Short mmCIF file of C-alpha atoms in Angstrom, two decimals:
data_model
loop_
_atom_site.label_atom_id
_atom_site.label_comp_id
_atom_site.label_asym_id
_atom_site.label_seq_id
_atom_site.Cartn_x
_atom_site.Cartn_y
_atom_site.Cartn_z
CA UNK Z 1 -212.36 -144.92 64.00
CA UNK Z 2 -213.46 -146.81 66.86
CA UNK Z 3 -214.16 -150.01 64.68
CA UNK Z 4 -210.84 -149.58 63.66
CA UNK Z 5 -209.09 -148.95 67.28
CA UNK Z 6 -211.14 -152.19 68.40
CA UNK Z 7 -207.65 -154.33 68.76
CA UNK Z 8 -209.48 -157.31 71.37
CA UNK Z 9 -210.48 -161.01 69.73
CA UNK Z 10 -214.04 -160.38 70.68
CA UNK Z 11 -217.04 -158.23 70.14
CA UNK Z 12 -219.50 -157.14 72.40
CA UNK Z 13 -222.88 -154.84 72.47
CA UNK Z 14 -221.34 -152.22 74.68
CA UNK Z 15 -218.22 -151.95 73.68
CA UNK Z 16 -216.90 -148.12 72.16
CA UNK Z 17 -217.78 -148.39 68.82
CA UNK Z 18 -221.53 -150.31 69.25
CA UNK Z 19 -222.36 -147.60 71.97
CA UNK Z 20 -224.25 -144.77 70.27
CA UNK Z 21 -225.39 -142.92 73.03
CA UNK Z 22 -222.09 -142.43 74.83
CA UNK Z 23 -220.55 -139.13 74.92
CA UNK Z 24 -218.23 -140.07 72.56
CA UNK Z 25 -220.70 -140.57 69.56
CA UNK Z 26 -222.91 -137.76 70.36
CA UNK Z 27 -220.02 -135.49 70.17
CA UNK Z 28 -218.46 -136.60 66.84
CA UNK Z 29 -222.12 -136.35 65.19
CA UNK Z 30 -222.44 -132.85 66.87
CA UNK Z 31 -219.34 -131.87 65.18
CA UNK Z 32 -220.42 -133.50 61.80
CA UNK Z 33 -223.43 -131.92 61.47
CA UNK Z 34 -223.49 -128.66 63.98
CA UNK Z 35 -226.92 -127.91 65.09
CA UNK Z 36 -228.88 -130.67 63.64
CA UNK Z 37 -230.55 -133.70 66.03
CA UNK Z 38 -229.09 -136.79 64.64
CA UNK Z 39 -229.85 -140.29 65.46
CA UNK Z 40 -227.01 -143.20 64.68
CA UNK Z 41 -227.33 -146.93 64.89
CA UNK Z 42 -224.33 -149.57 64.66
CA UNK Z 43 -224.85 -153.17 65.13
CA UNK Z 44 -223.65 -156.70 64.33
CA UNK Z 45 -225.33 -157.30 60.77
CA UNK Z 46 -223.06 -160.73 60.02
CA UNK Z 47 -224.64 -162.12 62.79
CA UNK Z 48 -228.06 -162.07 61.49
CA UNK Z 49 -229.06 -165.30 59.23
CA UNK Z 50 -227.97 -164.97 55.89
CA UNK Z 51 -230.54 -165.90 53.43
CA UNK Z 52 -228.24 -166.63 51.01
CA UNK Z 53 -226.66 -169.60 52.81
CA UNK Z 54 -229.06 -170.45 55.27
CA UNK Z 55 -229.50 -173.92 55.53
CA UNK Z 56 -233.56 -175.79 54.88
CA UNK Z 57 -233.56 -177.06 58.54
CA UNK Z 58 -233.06 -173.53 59.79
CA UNK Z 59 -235.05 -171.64 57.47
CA UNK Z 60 -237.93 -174.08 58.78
CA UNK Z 61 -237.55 -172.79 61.92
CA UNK Z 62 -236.87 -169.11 60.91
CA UNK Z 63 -240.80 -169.64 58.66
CA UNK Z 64 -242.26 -171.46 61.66
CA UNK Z 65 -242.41 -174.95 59.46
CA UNK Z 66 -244.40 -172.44 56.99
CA UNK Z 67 -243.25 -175.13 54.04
CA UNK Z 68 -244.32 -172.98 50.85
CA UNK Z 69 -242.09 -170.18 52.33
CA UNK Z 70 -239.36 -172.56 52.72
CA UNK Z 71 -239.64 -174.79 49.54
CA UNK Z 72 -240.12 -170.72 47.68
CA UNK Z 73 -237.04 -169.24 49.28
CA UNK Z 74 -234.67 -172.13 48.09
CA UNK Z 75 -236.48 -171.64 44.35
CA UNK Z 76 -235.88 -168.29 44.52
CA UNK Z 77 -232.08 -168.40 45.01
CA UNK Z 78 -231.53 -171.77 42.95
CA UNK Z 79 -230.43 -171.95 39.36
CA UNK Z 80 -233.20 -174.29 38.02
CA UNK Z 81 -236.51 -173.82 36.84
CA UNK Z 82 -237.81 -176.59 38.76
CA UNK Z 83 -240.27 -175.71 41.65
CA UNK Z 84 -240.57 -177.54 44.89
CA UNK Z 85 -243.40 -179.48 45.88
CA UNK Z 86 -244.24 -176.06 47.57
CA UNK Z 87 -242.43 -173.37 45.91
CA UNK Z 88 -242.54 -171.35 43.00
CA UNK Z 89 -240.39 -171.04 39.96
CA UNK Z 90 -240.78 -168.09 37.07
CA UNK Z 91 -244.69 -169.22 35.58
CA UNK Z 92 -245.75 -168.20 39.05
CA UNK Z 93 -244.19 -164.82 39.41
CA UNK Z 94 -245.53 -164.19 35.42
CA UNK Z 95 -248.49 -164.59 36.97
CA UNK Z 96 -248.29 -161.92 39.26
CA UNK Z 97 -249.70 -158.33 38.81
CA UNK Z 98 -247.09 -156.80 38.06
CA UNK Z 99 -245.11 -159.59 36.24
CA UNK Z 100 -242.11 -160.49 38.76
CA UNK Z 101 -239.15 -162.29 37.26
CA UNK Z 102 -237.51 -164.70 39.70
CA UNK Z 103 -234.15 -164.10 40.58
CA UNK Z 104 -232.60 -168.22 40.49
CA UNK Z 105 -230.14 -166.61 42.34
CA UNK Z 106 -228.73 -165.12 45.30
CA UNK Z 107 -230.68 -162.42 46.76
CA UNK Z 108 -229.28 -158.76 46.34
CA UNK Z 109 -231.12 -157.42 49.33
CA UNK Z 110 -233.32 -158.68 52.50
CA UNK Z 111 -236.62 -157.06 51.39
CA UNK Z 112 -236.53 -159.25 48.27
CA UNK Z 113 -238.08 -161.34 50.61
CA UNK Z 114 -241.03 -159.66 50.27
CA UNK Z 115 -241.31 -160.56 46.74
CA UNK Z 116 -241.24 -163.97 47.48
CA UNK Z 117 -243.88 -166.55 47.46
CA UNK Z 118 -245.34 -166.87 50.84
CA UNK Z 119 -241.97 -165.59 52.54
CA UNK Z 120 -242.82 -162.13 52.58
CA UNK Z 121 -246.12 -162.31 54.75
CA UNK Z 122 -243.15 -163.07 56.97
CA UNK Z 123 -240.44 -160.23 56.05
CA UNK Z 124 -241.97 -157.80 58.70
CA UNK Z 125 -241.48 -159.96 61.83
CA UNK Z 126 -238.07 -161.43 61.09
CA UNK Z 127 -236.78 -158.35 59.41
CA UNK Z 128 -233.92 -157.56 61.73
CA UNK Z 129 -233.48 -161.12 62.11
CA UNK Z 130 -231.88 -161.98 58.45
CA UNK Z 131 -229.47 -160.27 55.92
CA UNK Z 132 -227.86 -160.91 52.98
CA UNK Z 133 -224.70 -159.50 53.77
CA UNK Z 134 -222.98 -161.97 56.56
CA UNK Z 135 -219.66 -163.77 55.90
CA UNK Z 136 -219.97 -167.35 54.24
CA UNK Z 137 -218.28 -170.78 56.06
CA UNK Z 138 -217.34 -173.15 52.90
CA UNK Z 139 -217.12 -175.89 56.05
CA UNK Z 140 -220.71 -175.65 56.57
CA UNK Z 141 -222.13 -174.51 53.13
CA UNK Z 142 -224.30 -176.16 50.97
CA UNK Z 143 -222.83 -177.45 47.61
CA UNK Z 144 -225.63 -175.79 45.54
CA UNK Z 145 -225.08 -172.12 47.55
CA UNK Z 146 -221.37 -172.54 46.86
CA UNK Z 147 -222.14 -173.62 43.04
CA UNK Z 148 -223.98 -170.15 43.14
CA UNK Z 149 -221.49 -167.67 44.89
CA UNK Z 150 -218.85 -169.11 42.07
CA UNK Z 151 -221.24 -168.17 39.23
CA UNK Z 152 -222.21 -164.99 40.72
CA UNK Z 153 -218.27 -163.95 40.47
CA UNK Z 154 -217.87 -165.28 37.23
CA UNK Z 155 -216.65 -168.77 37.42
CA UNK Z 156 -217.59 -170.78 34.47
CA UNK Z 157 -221.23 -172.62 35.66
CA UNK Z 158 -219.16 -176.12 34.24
CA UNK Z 159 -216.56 -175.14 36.77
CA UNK Z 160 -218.75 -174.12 39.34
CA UNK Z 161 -220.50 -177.10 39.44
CA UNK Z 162 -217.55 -179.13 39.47
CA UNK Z 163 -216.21 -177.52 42.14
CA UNK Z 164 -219.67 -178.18 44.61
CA UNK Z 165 -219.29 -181.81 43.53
CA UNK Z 166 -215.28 -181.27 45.03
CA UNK Z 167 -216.71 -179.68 48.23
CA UNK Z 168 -219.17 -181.87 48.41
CA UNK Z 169 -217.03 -184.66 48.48
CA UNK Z 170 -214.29 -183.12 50.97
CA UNK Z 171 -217.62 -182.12 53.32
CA UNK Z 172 -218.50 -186.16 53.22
CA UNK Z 173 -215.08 -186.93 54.35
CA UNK Z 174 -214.69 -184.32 57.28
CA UNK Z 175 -211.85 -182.44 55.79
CA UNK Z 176 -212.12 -179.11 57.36
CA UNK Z 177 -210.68 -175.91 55.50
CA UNK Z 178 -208.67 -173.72 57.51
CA UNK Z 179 -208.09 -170.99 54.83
CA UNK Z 180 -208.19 -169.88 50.74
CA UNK Z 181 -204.98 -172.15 49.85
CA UNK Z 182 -207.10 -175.40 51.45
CA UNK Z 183 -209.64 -174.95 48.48
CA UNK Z 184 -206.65 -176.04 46.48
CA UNK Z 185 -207.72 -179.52 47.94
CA UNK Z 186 -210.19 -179.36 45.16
CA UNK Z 187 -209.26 -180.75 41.75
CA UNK Z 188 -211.12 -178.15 39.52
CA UNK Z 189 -209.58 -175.15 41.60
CA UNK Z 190 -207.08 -172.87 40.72
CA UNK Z 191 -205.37 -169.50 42.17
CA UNK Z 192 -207.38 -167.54 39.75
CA UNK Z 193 -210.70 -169.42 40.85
CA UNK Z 194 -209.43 -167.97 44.31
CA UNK Z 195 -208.99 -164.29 43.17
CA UNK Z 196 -212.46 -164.23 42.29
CA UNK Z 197 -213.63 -165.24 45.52
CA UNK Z 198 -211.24 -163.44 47.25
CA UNK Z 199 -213.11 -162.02 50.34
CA UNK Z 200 -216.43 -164.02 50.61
CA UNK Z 201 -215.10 -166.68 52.38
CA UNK Z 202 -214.29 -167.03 56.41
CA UNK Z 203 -212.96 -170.50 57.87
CA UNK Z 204 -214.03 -170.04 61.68
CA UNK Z 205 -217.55 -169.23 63.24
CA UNK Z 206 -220.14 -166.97 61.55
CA UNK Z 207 -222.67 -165.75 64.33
CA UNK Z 208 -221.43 -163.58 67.34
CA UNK Z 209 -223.73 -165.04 70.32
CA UNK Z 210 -223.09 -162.00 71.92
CA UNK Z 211 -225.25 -159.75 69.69
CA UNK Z 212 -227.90 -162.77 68.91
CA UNK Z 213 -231.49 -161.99 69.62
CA UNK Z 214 -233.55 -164.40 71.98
CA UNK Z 215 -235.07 -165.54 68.59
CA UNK Z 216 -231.64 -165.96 66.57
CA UNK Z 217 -230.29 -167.57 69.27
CA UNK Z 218 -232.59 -170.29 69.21
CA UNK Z 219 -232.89 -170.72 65.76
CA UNK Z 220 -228.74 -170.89 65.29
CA UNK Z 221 -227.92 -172.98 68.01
CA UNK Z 222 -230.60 -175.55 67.29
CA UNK Z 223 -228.58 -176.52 64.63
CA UNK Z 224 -226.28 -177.84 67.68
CA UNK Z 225 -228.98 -179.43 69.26
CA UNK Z 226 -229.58 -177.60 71.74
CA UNK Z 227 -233.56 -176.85 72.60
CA UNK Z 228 -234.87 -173.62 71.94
CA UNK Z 229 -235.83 -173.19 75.49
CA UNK Z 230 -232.15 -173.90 77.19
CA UNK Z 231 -230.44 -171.91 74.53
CA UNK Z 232 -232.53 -168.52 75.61
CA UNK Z 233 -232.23 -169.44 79.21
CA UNK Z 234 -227.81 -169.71 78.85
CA UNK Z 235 -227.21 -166.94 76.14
CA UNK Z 236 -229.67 -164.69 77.63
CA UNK Z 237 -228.08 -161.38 77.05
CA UNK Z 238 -226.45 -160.75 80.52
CA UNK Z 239 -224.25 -163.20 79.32
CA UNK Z 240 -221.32 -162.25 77.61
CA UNK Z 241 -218.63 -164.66 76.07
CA UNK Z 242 -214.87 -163.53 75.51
CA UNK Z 243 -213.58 -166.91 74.19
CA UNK Z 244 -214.96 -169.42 71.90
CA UNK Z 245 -213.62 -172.01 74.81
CA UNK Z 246 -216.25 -170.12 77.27
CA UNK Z 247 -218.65 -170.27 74.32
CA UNK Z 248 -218.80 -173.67 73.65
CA UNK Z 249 -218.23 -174.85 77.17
CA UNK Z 250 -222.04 -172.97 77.87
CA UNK Z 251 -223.20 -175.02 74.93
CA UNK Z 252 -222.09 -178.44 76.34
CA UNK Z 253 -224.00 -177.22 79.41
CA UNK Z 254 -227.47 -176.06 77.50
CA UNK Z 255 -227.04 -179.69 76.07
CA UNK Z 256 -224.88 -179.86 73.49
CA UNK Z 257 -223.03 -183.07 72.47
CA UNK Z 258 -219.98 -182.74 73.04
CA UNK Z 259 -219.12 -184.43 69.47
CA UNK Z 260 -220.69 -181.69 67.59
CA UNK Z 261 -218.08 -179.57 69.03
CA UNK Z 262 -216.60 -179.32 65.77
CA UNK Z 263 -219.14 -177.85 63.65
CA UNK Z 264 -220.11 -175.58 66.72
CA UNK Z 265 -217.23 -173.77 66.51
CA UNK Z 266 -218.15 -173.42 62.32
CA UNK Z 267 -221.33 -172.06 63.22
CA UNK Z 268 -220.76 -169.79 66.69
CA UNK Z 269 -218.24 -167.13 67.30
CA UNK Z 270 -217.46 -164.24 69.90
CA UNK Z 271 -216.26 -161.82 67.17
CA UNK Z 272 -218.03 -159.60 64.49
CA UNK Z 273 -216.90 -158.64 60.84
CA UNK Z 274 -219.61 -157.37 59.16
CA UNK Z 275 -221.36 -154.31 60.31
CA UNK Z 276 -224.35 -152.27 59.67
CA UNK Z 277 -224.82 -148.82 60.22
CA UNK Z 278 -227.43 -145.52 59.88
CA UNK Z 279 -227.00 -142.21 60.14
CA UNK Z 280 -230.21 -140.05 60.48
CA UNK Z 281 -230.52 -136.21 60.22
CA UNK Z 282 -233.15 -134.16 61.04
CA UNK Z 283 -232.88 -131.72 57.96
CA UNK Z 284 -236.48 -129.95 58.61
CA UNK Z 285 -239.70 -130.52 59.86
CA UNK Z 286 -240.85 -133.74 57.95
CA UNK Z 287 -237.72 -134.32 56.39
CA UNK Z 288 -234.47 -136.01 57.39
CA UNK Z 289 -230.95 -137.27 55.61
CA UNK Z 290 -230.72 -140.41 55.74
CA UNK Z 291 -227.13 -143.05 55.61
CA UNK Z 292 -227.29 -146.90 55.46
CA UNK Z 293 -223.71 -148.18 55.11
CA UNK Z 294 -222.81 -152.17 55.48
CA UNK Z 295 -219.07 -152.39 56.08
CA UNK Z 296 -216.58 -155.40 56.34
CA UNK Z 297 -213.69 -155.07 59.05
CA UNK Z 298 -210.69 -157.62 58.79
CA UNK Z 299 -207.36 -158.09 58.91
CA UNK Z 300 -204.99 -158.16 55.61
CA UNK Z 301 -203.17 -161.05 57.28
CA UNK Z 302 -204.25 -163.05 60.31
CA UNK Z 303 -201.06 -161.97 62.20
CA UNK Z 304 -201.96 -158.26 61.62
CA UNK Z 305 -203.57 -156.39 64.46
CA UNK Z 306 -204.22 -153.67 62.04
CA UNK Z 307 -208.13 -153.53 61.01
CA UNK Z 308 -209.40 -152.60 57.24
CA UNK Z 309 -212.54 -151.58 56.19
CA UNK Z 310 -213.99 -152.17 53.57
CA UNK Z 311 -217.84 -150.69 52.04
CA UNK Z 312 -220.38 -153.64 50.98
CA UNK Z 313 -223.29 -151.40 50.50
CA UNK Z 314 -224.13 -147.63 50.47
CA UNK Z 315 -227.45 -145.83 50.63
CA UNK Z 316 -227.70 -142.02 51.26
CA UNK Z 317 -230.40 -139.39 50.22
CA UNK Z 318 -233.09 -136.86 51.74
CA UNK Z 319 -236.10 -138.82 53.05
CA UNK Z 320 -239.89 -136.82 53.54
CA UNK Z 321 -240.86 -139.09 56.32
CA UNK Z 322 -239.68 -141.39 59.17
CA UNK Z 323 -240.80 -144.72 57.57
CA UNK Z 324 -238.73 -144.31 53.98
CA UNK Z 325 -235.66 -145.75 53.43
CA UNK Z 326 -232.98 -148.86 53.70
CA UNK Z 327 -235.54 -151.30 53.25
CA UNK Z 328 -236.50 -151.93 48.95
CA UNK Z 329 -235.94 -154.99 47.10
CA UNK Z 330 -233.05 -155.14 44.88
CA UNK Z 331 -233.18 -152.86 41.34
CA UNK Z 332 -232.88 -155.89 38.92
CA UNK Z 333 -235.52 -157.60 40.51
CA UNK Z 334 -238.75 -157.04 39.90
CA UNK Z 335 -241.24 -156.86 36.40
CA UNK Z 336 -240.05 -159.43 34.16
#
């Protein structure tokens, strides 16, 4: 309800419906579950880095220049079979006790990370870092990710990679897309083509600064060339930005050209659309019920001020102990 009620143009950490320990919370999880201790959690989960569309040059910096990690993540979500100078492609993952079949496609879940060449001695440090779930910038995406979120709704792979060539070409010339119809620009695009990807797509920033850890931060907003060490120091979290103006006008003063204003304002943002959230109740001694929920909040039209919600991903069940749960790779990946 409160995500819902939410009717200003920007997100912060203690806002109503982020604030779990207010009064407010407490006594709508009493009510839920009368005399049980419950624990709840709500935060920004589209503004963690999306492995799915992450770029190289960031994912260097998210691996600490840990190249097999790097070269093994991009294998893992590719189409071919062809390994990187440092990666891994399916003969490596046959090798593996158990067999592992490589995905050569987008990942399902985070902690398929773990499964992954190199990247997983990784997984536990950046875990709350990264998701799979955030919203996807066509402006800013890689052809070959794009090619890849076509197939995966069921766009014909000729068509698909047709239309990365099309992007491709109208990311070479600077044409930005402002919504769904501008995808029209490309030749091999239809409405139907649109349909199917219907909801993946936003045409504005993707990271809320606002709810960016000291380590995010750094990592997303080197992309704008700004060091790691001025972009902690400006968007430490005192900070709070209510415009995108405000936003970028900080980033021009960490050291930002001001002609990569443009693709800034793909990148950054000062709201939130994707959520995470978890629900934990005590149901005994060593036992508890646990709720993992992603959810999407929008508007049906941009003139609405109405909010929707809509469920990306549900997990619910009894756990036996503290550490279970919300964190397992995907159920169709795994022995070959």
């Amino acid at each position: 309800d409160q995500m819902l009620q939410d009717v200003n143009d920007y997100d912060l950490p203690d806002e109503a419906w982020a604030d779990t320990s207010s009064e407010e919370w407490i006594s709508r999880m009493q009510a839920l579950f009368p005399g049980r201790a419950v624990s709840a959690a709500v935060w920004d989960e589209g503004s963690r880095i999306n492995l799915n569309t992450v770029s190289i040059s960031m994912l260097r910096r998210l691996f600490k220049e840990d190249k097999s990690a790097v070269d093994s993540v991009m294998d893992w979500r590719d189409t071919d079979q062809d390994a990187r100078e440092f990666g891994a492609e399916q003969p490596f993952y046959a090798r593996q006790t158990p067999p592992l079949k490589c995905r050569d496609s987008l990942l399902g879940h985070k902690s398929e990370l773990k499964l992954v060449r190199a990247a997983g001695e990784h997984y536990e440090r950046i875990k709350d870092m990264i998701t799979t779930y955030g919203m996807v910038n066509p402006n800013i995406l890689s052809p070959d990710v794009f090619e890849s979120f076509c197939c995966g709704v069921g766009i014909d792979d000729f068509v698909a990679e047709r239309l990365a060539r099309e992007l491709n070409d109208l990311q070479e010339k600077n044409i930005r897309l402002k919504n769904y119809d501008d995808l029209l620009q490309m030749p091999s695009m239809h409405r139907k083509h649109l349909e199917m990807l219907d909801g993946l797509f936003v045409f504005g920033g993707l990271y809320n600064v606002n709810f960016l850890t000291a380590d995010q931060t750094a990592c997303i907003l080197s992309e704008c060339g700004i060091a790691a060490e001025e972009a902690q120091f400006v968007f430490r979290g005192t900070r709070k930005f209510r415009t995108v103006d405000d936003l970028i006008a900080a980033m021009i003063a960490a050291g930002m050209d001001e002609g990569v204003q443009d693709y800034a304002r793909q990148l950054v943002t000062v709201s939130s659309s994707v959520f995470g959230i978890n629900v934990s109740v005590e149901c005994g001694e060593n036992s508890r019920y646990n709720i993992d929920a992603i959810v999407r909040r929008f508007r049906e039209k941009p003139d609405d001020r109405q909010w929707v919600l809509e469920v990306l991903y549900w997990k619910e069940g009894l756990l036996s102990s503290p550490s279970e749960g919300g964190d397992e790779p995907s159920a169709n990946v795994g022995a070959g």
